[in-house]
Amino acid sequence: MIPAAQVARFQNAAPFWLSLLMVPLAVLSATQGGVWVVSLPIFSWGMFSLLDTLTGLYEENADLTTSDDQLFWYRLITMIWLPIQVCVLFGLIAYVPTAEHLGWLEKICIFFGMGVVSGTTGIVYSHELMHQSNKLERWLGDLLMASVLYSHFRSEHLLVHHRYVATPRDAVTARYNEGFHRFLPRVLLESLTSAFAAERGMLARKGLPWFHRSNPFWRYWLLEAGFLTLAFLIGGWVGLMLFLFQAATAIWQLELVNYVEHYGLTRRHLGEGKYEHVLPRHSWNASHRATNWLLINLQRHSDHHYKPARRFPLLQTYGTDEAPQLPYGYPVMTFLAMIPPLWRRRMNPRVRAWRKQFYPDIEDWAPYKLGTNPMPR
């Protein structure tokens, strides 16, 4: 007989397992073709946006005294996702290139959908895992990032983004009035170079050169090479190209979300390159219930930056008096980000209102424009 407490914990965690529905959709898209090839984007973006409308906001907060043992069912979905994603990805690479019932456009659409899976679920779960102290969880996170050829994200995220968010040294913080199509090439280059510089700096402080074996970039490169080799061995050149396409799609999704999470927000400059401590006000918050199920509470981003080690079921949400609020969940907001005029029309007034609310004493925001006031290294 299963204890009632365990049943209750599983029932509470069950909505966060909805990502598993992507697996049969991926199989159907490959085996059936036709309209099924767009089922994964429709499921991830369309269905959850509709569910947000139907289910509304979820603004209750979990008990922070909850132990890790009580979070078993929440943690389990993030820990089993790597083998699931790898099986789906390489199963598609083995099947799709030679599937005679699929045209080239259908094949491309299938791997766009696979990239949506890798980006919407794989990278989000990796993000949760890399923040944990458990070595197994961090390795699972590394492998998920390697499967989309973006392993350096861990170094950039933990060593640079969390430390310098909403300051000029954080490439990932989108500048006010910066459109996504300008943001993307900038962040792709700067996040890589800043991640490498952060690891090199840590080694230098230990008196070690950048090429020392303890530099995690060696691990990143080896894991990525392993995934590329496996894709080629299973699917040949076509399989390799499709693997690269799903990786590019996942990275695009990741950076779309990064763009949304901190757009236009800055921390108060205290002088001499110092900034105030990170507060909930420095990230956009969203309490939309359904997309927080899909993204394991990633939209409670204000609390994530305030308390980075907090596991996703315990992330708190904030009201408008403590954190700026997004008008919609991430699927809708990332769609708006792809159309800069619509994005600016919706978000720029919110940034200006945020400035008046939290920093009414600052009249001239020009010195706070990210990219114009670099911090000393």
GROMACS .gro file of C-alpha atoms in nm:
model
  377
    1MET     CA    1   0.000   0.000   0.000
    2ILE     CA    2   0.148   0.334  -0.107
    3PRO     CA    3   0.143   0.590   0.177
    4ALA     CA    4  -0.114   0.865   0.129
    5ALA     CA    5   0.157   1.130   0.167
    6GLN     CA    6   0.351   0.983  -0.128
    7VAL     CA    7   0.036   0.974  -0.342
    8ALA     CA    8  -0.035   1.339  -0.259
    9ARG     CA    9   0.321   1.440  -0.347
   10PHE     CA   10   0.300   1.262  -0.682
   11GLN     CA   11  -0.034   1.426  -0.761
   12ASN     CA   12   0.111   1.768  -0.683
   13ALA     CA   13   0.413   1.702  -0.905
   14ALA     CA   14   0.218   1.540  -1.190
   15PRO     CA   15   0.149   1.861  -1.390
   16PHE     CA   16   0.526   1.912  -1.424
   17TRP     CA   17   0.543   1.575  -1.603
   18LEU     CA   18   0.337   1.699  -1.898
   19SER     CA   19   0.659   1.731  -2.096
   20LEU     CA   20   0.647   1.350  -2.143
   21LEU     CA   21   0.361   1.403  -2.389
   22MET     CA   22   0.624   1.534  -2.629
   23VAL     CA   23   0.761   1.182  -2.676
   24PRO     CA   24   0.455   1.028  -2.850
   25LEU     CA   25   0.412   1.349  -3.050
   26ALA     CA   26   0.770   1.317  -3.178
   27VAL     CA   27   0.702   0.955  -3.278
   28LEU     CA   28   0.378   1.049  -3.453
   29SER     CA   29   0.543   1.337  -3.638
   30ALA     CA   30   0.803   1.099  -3.782
   31THR     CA   31   0.585   0.799  -3.855
   32GLN     CA   32   0.276   0.981  -3.983
   33GLY     CA   33   0.416   1.295  -4.143
   34GLY     CA   34   0.167   1.548  -4.278
   35VAL     CA   35   0.015   1.782  -4.023
   36TRP     CA   36   0.175   1.584  -3.740
   37VAL     CA   37   0.514   1.740  -3.819
   38VAL     CA   38   0.400   2.066  -3.656
   39SER     CA   39   0.249   1.900  -3.350
   40LEU     CA   40   0.544   1.968  -3.118
   41PRO     CA   41   0.554   2.349  -3.167
   42ILE     CA   42   0.175   2.362  -3.144
   43PHE     CA   43   0.183   2.160  -2.822
   44SER     CA   44   0.464   2.360  -2.661
   45TRP     CA   45   0.365   2.709  -2.770
   46GLY     CA   46  -0.001   2.701  -2.867
   47MET     CA   47  -0.158   2.455  -2.626
   48PHE     CA   48   0.016   2.590  -2.319
   49SER     CA   49  -0.068   2.948  -2.413
   50LEU     CA   50  -0.432   2.842  -2.439
   51LEU     CA   51  -0.407   2.661  -2.105
   52ASP     CA   52  -0.263   2.978  -1.951
   53THR     CA   53  -0.580   3.158  -2.056
   54LEU     CA   54  -0.800   2.885  -1.913
   55THR     CA   55  -0.613   2.817  -1.589
   56GLY     CA   56  -0.503   3.173  -1.506
   57LEU     CA   57  -0.230   3.270  -1.264
   58TYR     CA   58  -0.089   3.058  -0.984
   59GLU     CA   59   0.034   3.291  -0.711
   60GLU     CA   60   0.060   3.058  -0.412
   61ASN     CA   61   0.405   2.984  -0.271
   62ALA     CA   62   0.545   2.655  -0.150
   63ASP     CA   63   0.666   2.598   0.204
   64LEU     CA   64   1.039   2.676   0.203
   65THR     CA   65   1.103   2.424   0.481
   66THR     CA   66   1.018   2.137   0.242
   67SER     CA   67   1.306   1.888   0.232
   68ASP     CA   68   1.466   1.734  -0.078
   69ASP     CA   69   1.315   1.396   0.017
   70GLN     CA   70   0.969   1.547  -0.015
   71LEU     CA   71   1.058   1.675  -0.363
   72PHE     CA   72   1.137   1.330  -0.506
   73TRP     CA   73   0.872   1.335  -0.780
   74TYR     CA   74   0.971   1.686  -0.888
   75ARG     CA   75   1.340   1.598  -0.906
   76LEU     CA   76   1.280   1.267  -1.082
   77ILE     CA   77   1.141   1.418  -1.402
   78THR     CA   78   1.453   1.632  -1.448
   79MET     CA   79   1.684   1.335  -1.382
   80ILE     CA   80   1.520   1.090  -1.623
   81TRP     CA   81   1.490   1.340  -1.907
   82LEU     CA   82   1.841   1.291  -2.049
   83PRO     CA   83   1.792   0.927  -2.157
   84ILE     CA   84   1.445   1.011  -2.285
   85GLN     CA   85   1.569   1.300  -2.498
   86VAL     CA   86   1.871   1.107  -2.627
   87CYS     CA   87   1.654   0.812  -2.730
   88VAL     CA   88   1.404   1.036  -2.910
   89LEU     CA   89   1.673   1.246  -3.079
   90PHE     CA   90   1.885   0.959  -3.208
   91GLY     CA   91   1.581   0.748  -3.285
   92LEU     CA   92   1.469   1.028  -3.518
   93ILE     CA   93   1.819   1.056  -3.666
   94ALA     CA   94   1.814   0.682  -3.742
   95TYR     CA   95   1.462   0.680  -3.887
   96VAL     CA   96   1.389   1.011  -4.058
   97PRO     CA   97   1.671   1.042  -4.319
   98THR     CA   98   1.564   0.723  -4.498
   99ALA     CA   99   1.187   0.749  -4.438
  100GLU     CA  100   1.039   0.739  -4.789
  101HIS     CA  101   0.699   0.876  -4.684
  102LEU     CA  102   0.856   1.202  -4.565
  103GLY     CA  103   0.949   1.490  -4.793
  104TRP     CA  104   1.242   1.719  -4.718
  105LEU     CA  105   1.019   1.991  -4.579
  106GLU     CA  106   0.857   1.739  -4.345
  107LYS     CA  107   1.198   1.617  -4.229
  108ILE     CA  108   1.310   1.970  -4.156
  109CYS     CA  109   0.986   2.040  -3.966
  110ILE     CA  110   1.033   1.723  -3.759
  111PHE     CA  111   1.378   1.834  -3.647
  112PHE     CA  112   1.255   2.186  -3.584
  113GLY     CA  113   1.006   2.019  -3.350
  114MET     CA  114   1.289   1.816  -3.197
  115GLY     CA  115   1.476   2.141  -3.138
  116VAL     CA  116   1.168   2.273  -2.962
  117VAL     CA  117   1.183   1.967  -2.735
  118SER     CA  118   1.557   2.013  -2.673
  119GLY     CA  119   1.514   2.384  -2.605
  120THR     CA  120   1.181   2.398  -2.423
  121THR     CA  121   1.245   2.096  -2.203
  122GLY     CA  122   1.605   1.979  -2.233
  123ILE     CA  123   1.776   2.313  -2.175
  124VAL     CA  124   1.527   2.417  -1.907
  125TYR     CA  125   1.585   2.093  -1.718
  126SER     CA  126   1.960   2.130  -1.766
  127HIS     CA  127   1.935   2.478  -1.618
  128GLU     CA  128   1.773   2.331  -1.308
  129LEU     CA  129   2.031   2.052  -1.282
  130MET     CA  130   2.339   2.273  -1.324
  131HIS     CA  131   2.238   2.480  -1.023
  132GLN     CA  132   2.252   2.180  -0.790
  133SER     CA  133   2.553   2.066  -0.587
  134ASN     CA  134   2.488   1.697  -0.659
  135LYS     CA  135   2.751   1.572  -0.908
  136LEU     CA  136   2.511   1.339  -1.087
  137GLU     CA  137   2.264   1.618  -1.149
  138ARG     CA  138   2.537   1.848  -1.278
  139TRP     CA  139   2.662   1.578  -1.515
  140LEU     CA  140   2.313   1.523  -1.646
  141GLY     CA  141   2.290   1.897  -1.704
  142ASP     CA  142   2.623   1.898  -1.890
  143LEU     CA  143   2.513   1.615  -2.116
  144LEU     CA  144   2.185   1.786  -2.201
  145MET     CA  145   2.368   2.106  -2.297
  146ALA     CA  146   2.620   1.907  -2.504
  147SER     CA  147   2.331   1.753  -2.698
  148VAL     CA  148   2.257   2.101  -2.835
  149LEU     CA  149   2.624   2.204  -2.868
  150TYR     CA  150   2.592   2.482  -2.609
  151SER     CA  151   2.792   2.342  -2.321
  152HIS     CA  152   2.959   2.671  -2.233
  153PHE     CA  153   2.617   2.794  -2.117
  154ARG     CA  154   2.687   2.639  -1.776
  155SER     CA  155   3.004   2.846  -1.722
  156GLU     CA  156   2.845   3.161  -1.861
  157HIS     CA  157   2.527   3.117  -1.659
  158LEU     CA  158   2.681   3.031  -1.323
  159LEU     CA  159   2.994   3.246  -1.332
  160VAL     CA  160   2.885   3.549  -1.535
  161HIS     CA  161   2.508   3.585  -1.574
  162HIS     CA  162   2.411   3.532  -1.211
  163ARG     CA  163   2.690   3.755  -1.087
  164TYR     CA  164   2.650   4.041  -1.333
  165VAL     CA  165   2.285   4.025  -1.437
  166ALA     CA  166   2.139   4.367  -1.520
  167THR     CA  167   2.484   4.525  -1.550
  168PRO     CA  168   2.705   4.602  -1.853
  169ARG     CA  169   2.917   4.290  -1.794
  170ASP     CA  170   2.624   4.057  -1.857
  171ALA     CA  171   2.584   3.985  -2.226
  172VAL     CA  172   2.257   3.803  -2.164
  173THR     CA  173   2.072   4.107  -2.025
  174ALA     CA  174   1.892   4.260  -2.323
  175ARG     CA  175   1.938   4.634  -2.344
  176TYR     CA  176   1.644   4.872  -2.350
  177ASN     CA  177   1.531   4.920  -2.712
  178GLU     CA  178   1.759   4.639  -2.834
  179GLY     CA  179   1.563   4.419  -3.074
  180PHE     CA  180   1.599   4.044  -3.054
  181HIS     CA  181   1.756   4.021  -3.400
  182ARG     CA  182   2.041   4.247  -3.281
  183PHE     CA  183   2.056   4.075  -2.944
  184LEU     CA  184   2.100   3.723  -3.084
  185PRO     CA  185   2.432   3.757  -3.274
  186ARG     CA  186   2.573   3.972  -2.993
  187VAL     CA  187   2.487   3.725  -2.719
  188LEU     CA  188   2.606   3.422  -2.918
  189LEU     CA  189   2.954   3.572  -2.940
  190GLU     CA  190   2.977   3.752  -2.607
  191SER     CA  191   2.839   3.470  -2.394
  192LEU     CA  192   3.100   3.231  -2.535
  193THR     CA  193   3.391   3.470  -2.484
  194SER     CA  194   3.276   3.575  -2.136
  195ALA     CA  195   3.232   3.210  -2.030
  196PHE     CA  196   3.582   3.122  -2.146
  197ALA     CA  197   3.727   3.434  -1.982
  198ALA     CA  198   3.556   3.346  -1.652
  199GLU     CA  199   3.702   2.994  -1.649
  200ARG     CA  200   4.044   3.122  -1.757
  201GLY     CA  201   4.033   3.379  -1.477
  202MET     CA  202   3.950   3.113  -1.218
  203LEU     CA  203   4.245   2.903  -1.334
  204ALA     CA  204   4.478   3.205  -1.335
  205ARG     CA  205   4.392   3.276  -0.971
  206LYS     CA  206   4.512   2.923  -0.895
  207GLY     CA  207   4.831   2.982  -1.093
  208LEU     CA  208   4.719   2.753  -1.375
  209PRO     CA  209   4.711   2.814  -1.754
  210TRP     CA  210   4.384   2.812  -1.948
  211PHE     CA  211   4.473   2.481  -2.113
  212HIS     CA  212   4.500   2.298  -1.781
  213ARG     CA  213   4.299   1.974  -1.776
  214SER     CA  214   4.067   2.113  -1.507
  215ASN     CA  215   3.926   2.370  -1.750
  216PRO     CA  216   3.566   2.245  -1.807
  217PHE     CA  217   3.586   2.354  -2.170
  218TRP     CA  218   3.783   2.036  -2.242
  219ARG     CA  219   3.486   1.839  -2.110
  220TYR     CA  220   3.244   2.056  -2.305
  221TRP     CA  221   3.431   2.004  -2.632
  222LEU     CA  222   3.470   1.628  -2.577
  223LEU     CA  223   3.101   1.577  -2.500
  224GLU     CA  224   2.992   1.783  -2.799
  225ALA     CA  225   3.232   1.594  -3.027
  226GLY     CA  226   3.084   1.269  -2.897
  227PHE     CA  227   2.730   1.377  -2.985
  228LEU     CA  228   2.836   1.494  -3.331
  229THR     CA  229   3.017   1.167  -3.396
  230LEU     CA  230   2.719   0.962  -3.281
  231ALA     CA  231   2.485   1.161  -3.505
  232PHE     CA  232   2.710   1.095  -3.805
  233LEU     CA  233   2.753   0.724  -3.729
  234ILE     CA  234   2.378   0.674  -3.695
  235GLY     CA  235   2.243   0.901  -3.967
  236GLY     CA  236   2.534   0.985  -4.195
  237TRP     CA  237   2.574   1.336  -4.333
  238VAL     CA  238   2.198   1.388  -4.344
  239GLY     CA  239   2.163   1.280  -3.982
  240LEU     CA  240   2.446   1.513  -3.884
  241MET     CA  241   2.284   1.808  -4.060
  242LEU     CA  242   1.950   1.736  -3.894
  243PHE     CA  243   2.124   1.709  -3.556
  244LEU     CA  244   2.284   2.051  -3.613
  245PHE     CA  245   1.947   2.197  -3.710
  246GLN     CA  246   1.779   2.078  -3.389
  247ALA     CA  247   2.070   2.219  -3.189
  248ALA     CA  248   2.040   2.558  -3.361
  249THR     CA  249   1.665   2.560  -3.296
  250ALA     CA  250   1.718   2.483  -2.926
  251ILE     CA  251   1.981   2.758  -2.890
  252TRP     CA  252   1.750   3.006  -3.063
  253GLN     CA  253   1.477   2.917  -2.815
  254LEU     CA  254   1.712   2.954  -2.520
  255GLU     CA  255   1.824   3.298  -2.625
  256LEU     CA  256   1.467   3.409  -2.695
  257VAL     CA  257   1.386   3.325  -2.333
  258ASN     CA  258   1.704   3.498  -2.211
  259TYR     CA  259   1.597   3.807  -2.405
  260VAL     CA  260   1.257   3.813  -2.236
  261GLU     CA  261   1.376   3.748  -1.882
  262HIS     CA  262   1.568   4.071  -1.817
  263TYR     CA  263   1.484   4.307  -2.102
  264GLY     CA  264   1.559   4.669  -2.010
  265LEU     CA  265   1.617   4.607  -1.638
  266THR     CA  266   1.927   4.744  -1.464
  267ARG     CA  267   2.067   4.745  -1.114
  268ARG     CA  268   2.151   5.070  -0.940
  269HIS     CA  269   2.512   5.175  -0.995
  270LEU     CA  270   2.684   5.246  -0.662
  271GLY     CA  271   3.005   5.391  -0.809
  272GLU     CA  272   3.349   5.246  -0.885
  273GLY     CA  273   3.199   4.968  -1.094
  274LYS     CA  274   2.983   4.836  -0.810
  275TYR     CA  275   2.612   4.764  -0.833
  276GLU     CA  276   2.343   4.692  -0.580
  277HIS     CA  277   2.269   4.334  -0.477
  278VAL     CA  278   2.043   4.134  -0.709
  279LEU     CA  279   1.679   4.170  -0.607
  280PRO     CA  280   1.350   4.025  -0.739
  281ARG     CA  281   1.294   4.353  -0.925
  282HIS     CA  282   1.582   4.273  -1.165
  283SER     CA  283   1.401   3.992  -1.351
  284TRP     CA  284   1.065   3.976  -1.519
  285ASN     CA  285   0.824   3.755  -1.326
  286ALA     CA  286   0.533   3.552  -1.467
  287SER     CA  287   0.284   3.346  -1.266
  288HIS     CA  288   0.102   3.190  -1.561
  289ARG     CA  289   0.013   2.845  -1.436
  290ALA     CA  290   0.035   2.618  -1.740
  291THR     CA  291   0.362   2.744  -1.886
  292ASN     CA  292   0.517   2.719  -1.541
  293TRP     CA  293   0.418   2.352  -1.550
  294LEU     CA  294   0.592   2.307  -1.885
  295LEU     CA  295   0.898   2.514  -1.789
  296ILE     CA  296   0.924   2.387  -1.429
  297ASN     CA  297   0.865   2.733  -1.280
  298LEU     CA  298   1.132   2.905  -1.491
  299GLN     CA  299   0.895   3.202  -1.520
  300ARG     CA  300   0.935   3.260  -1.147
  301HIS     CA  301   1.262   3.406  -1.258
  302SER     CA  302   1.268   3.690  -1.008
  303ASP     CA  303   1.309   3.442  -0.723
  304HIS     CA  304   1.553   3.226  -0.917
  305HIS     CA  305   1.798   3.515  -0.940
  306TYR     CA  306   1.731   3.619  -0.583
  307LYS     CA  307   1.792   3.263  -0.452
  308PRO     CA  308   1.971   3.069  -0.732
  309ALA     CA  309   2.014   2.743  -0.538
  310ARG     CA  310   1.642   2.706  -0.467
  311ARG     CA  311   1.490   2.402  -0.641
  312PHE     CA  312   1.214   2.474  -0.889
  313PRO     CA  313   0.916   2.351  -0.679
  314LEU     CA  314   1.013   2.597  -0.404
  315LEU     CA  315   1.057   2.904  -0.621
  316GLN     CA  316   0.844   3.189  -0.493
  317THR     CA  317   0.637   3.432  -0.694
  318TYR     CA  318   0.610   3.805  -0.623
  319GLY     CA  319   0.351   4.074  -0.658
  320THR     CA  320   0.385   4.396  -0.852
  321ASP     CA  321   0.523   4.574  -0.545
  322GLU     CA  322   0.839   4.359  -0.556
  323ALA     CA  323   0.893   4.244  -0.914
  324PRO     CA  324   0.793   4.353  -1.266
  325GLN     CA  325   0.530   4.131  -1.427
  326LEU     CA  326   0.508   3.998  -1.782
  327PRO     CA  327   0.164   4.035  -1.942
  328TYR     CA  328   0.174   3.681  -2.087
  329GLY     CA  329   0.364   3.357  -2.043
  330TYR     CA  330   0.691   3.286  -2.222
  331PRO     CA  331   0.543   3.129  -2.538
  332VAL     CA  332   0.350   3.447  -2.622
  333MET     CA  333   0.630   3.677  -2.507
  334THR     CA  334   0.891   3.500  -2.720
  335PHE     CA  335   0.659   3.529  -3.021
  336LEU     CA  336   0.633   3.904  -2.960
  337ALA     CA  337   1.012   3.925  -2.924
  338MET     CA  338   1.049   3.800  -3.282
  339ILE     CA  339   0.860   4.110  -3.401
  340PRO     CA  340   1.049   4.408  -3.248
  341PRO     CA  341   0.785   4.678  -3.311
  342LEU     CA  342   0.522   4.468  -3.130
  343TRP     CA  343   0.768   4.389  -2.853
  344ARG     CA  344   0.863   4.753  -2.795
  345ARG     CA  345   0.499   4.861  -2.802
  346ARG     CA  346   0.416   4.610  -2.531
  347MET     CA  347   0.731   4.618  -2.317
  348ASN     CA  348   0.890   4.963  -2.334
  349PRO     CA  349   0.606   5.128  -2.137
  350ARG     CA  350   0.651   4.856  -1.874
  351VAL     CA  351   1.023   4.927  -1.847
  352ARG     CA  352   0.954   5.298  -1.804
  353ALA     CA  353   0.691   5.222  -1.539
  354TRP     CA  354   0.942   4.994  -1.364
  355ARG     CA  355   1.195   5.277  -1.354
  356LYS     CA  356   0.945   5.516  -1.198
  357GLN     CA  357   0.830   5.258  -0.946
  358PHE     CA  358   1.163   5.131  -0.819
  359TYR     CA  359   1.404   5.416  -0.897
  360PRO     CA  360   1.201   5.740  -0.890
  361ASP     CA  361   1.513   5.937  -0.787
  362ILE     CA  362   1.697   5.858  -1.112
  363GLU     CA  363   1.605   6.118  -1.371
  364ASP     CA  364   1.879   6.057  -1.627
  365TRP     CA  365   1.897   5.694  -1.736
  366ALA     CA  366   2.167   5.748  -2.000
  367PRO     CA  367   2.453   5.642  -1.766
  368TYR     CA  368   2.260   5.324  -1.691
  369LYS     CA  369   2.230   5.221  -2.053
  370LEU     CA  370   2.384   4.876  -2.069
  371GLY     CA  371   2.693   4.874  -2.285
  372THR     CA  372   2.787   5.240  -2.220
  373ASN     CA  373   2.914   5.212  -1.864
  374PRO     CA  374   3.150   4.911  -1.859
  375MET     CA  375   3.256   4.779  -1.522
  376PRO     CA  376   3.629   4.749  -1.450
  377ARG     CA  377   3.759   4.393  -1.466
   0.00000   0.00000   0.00000
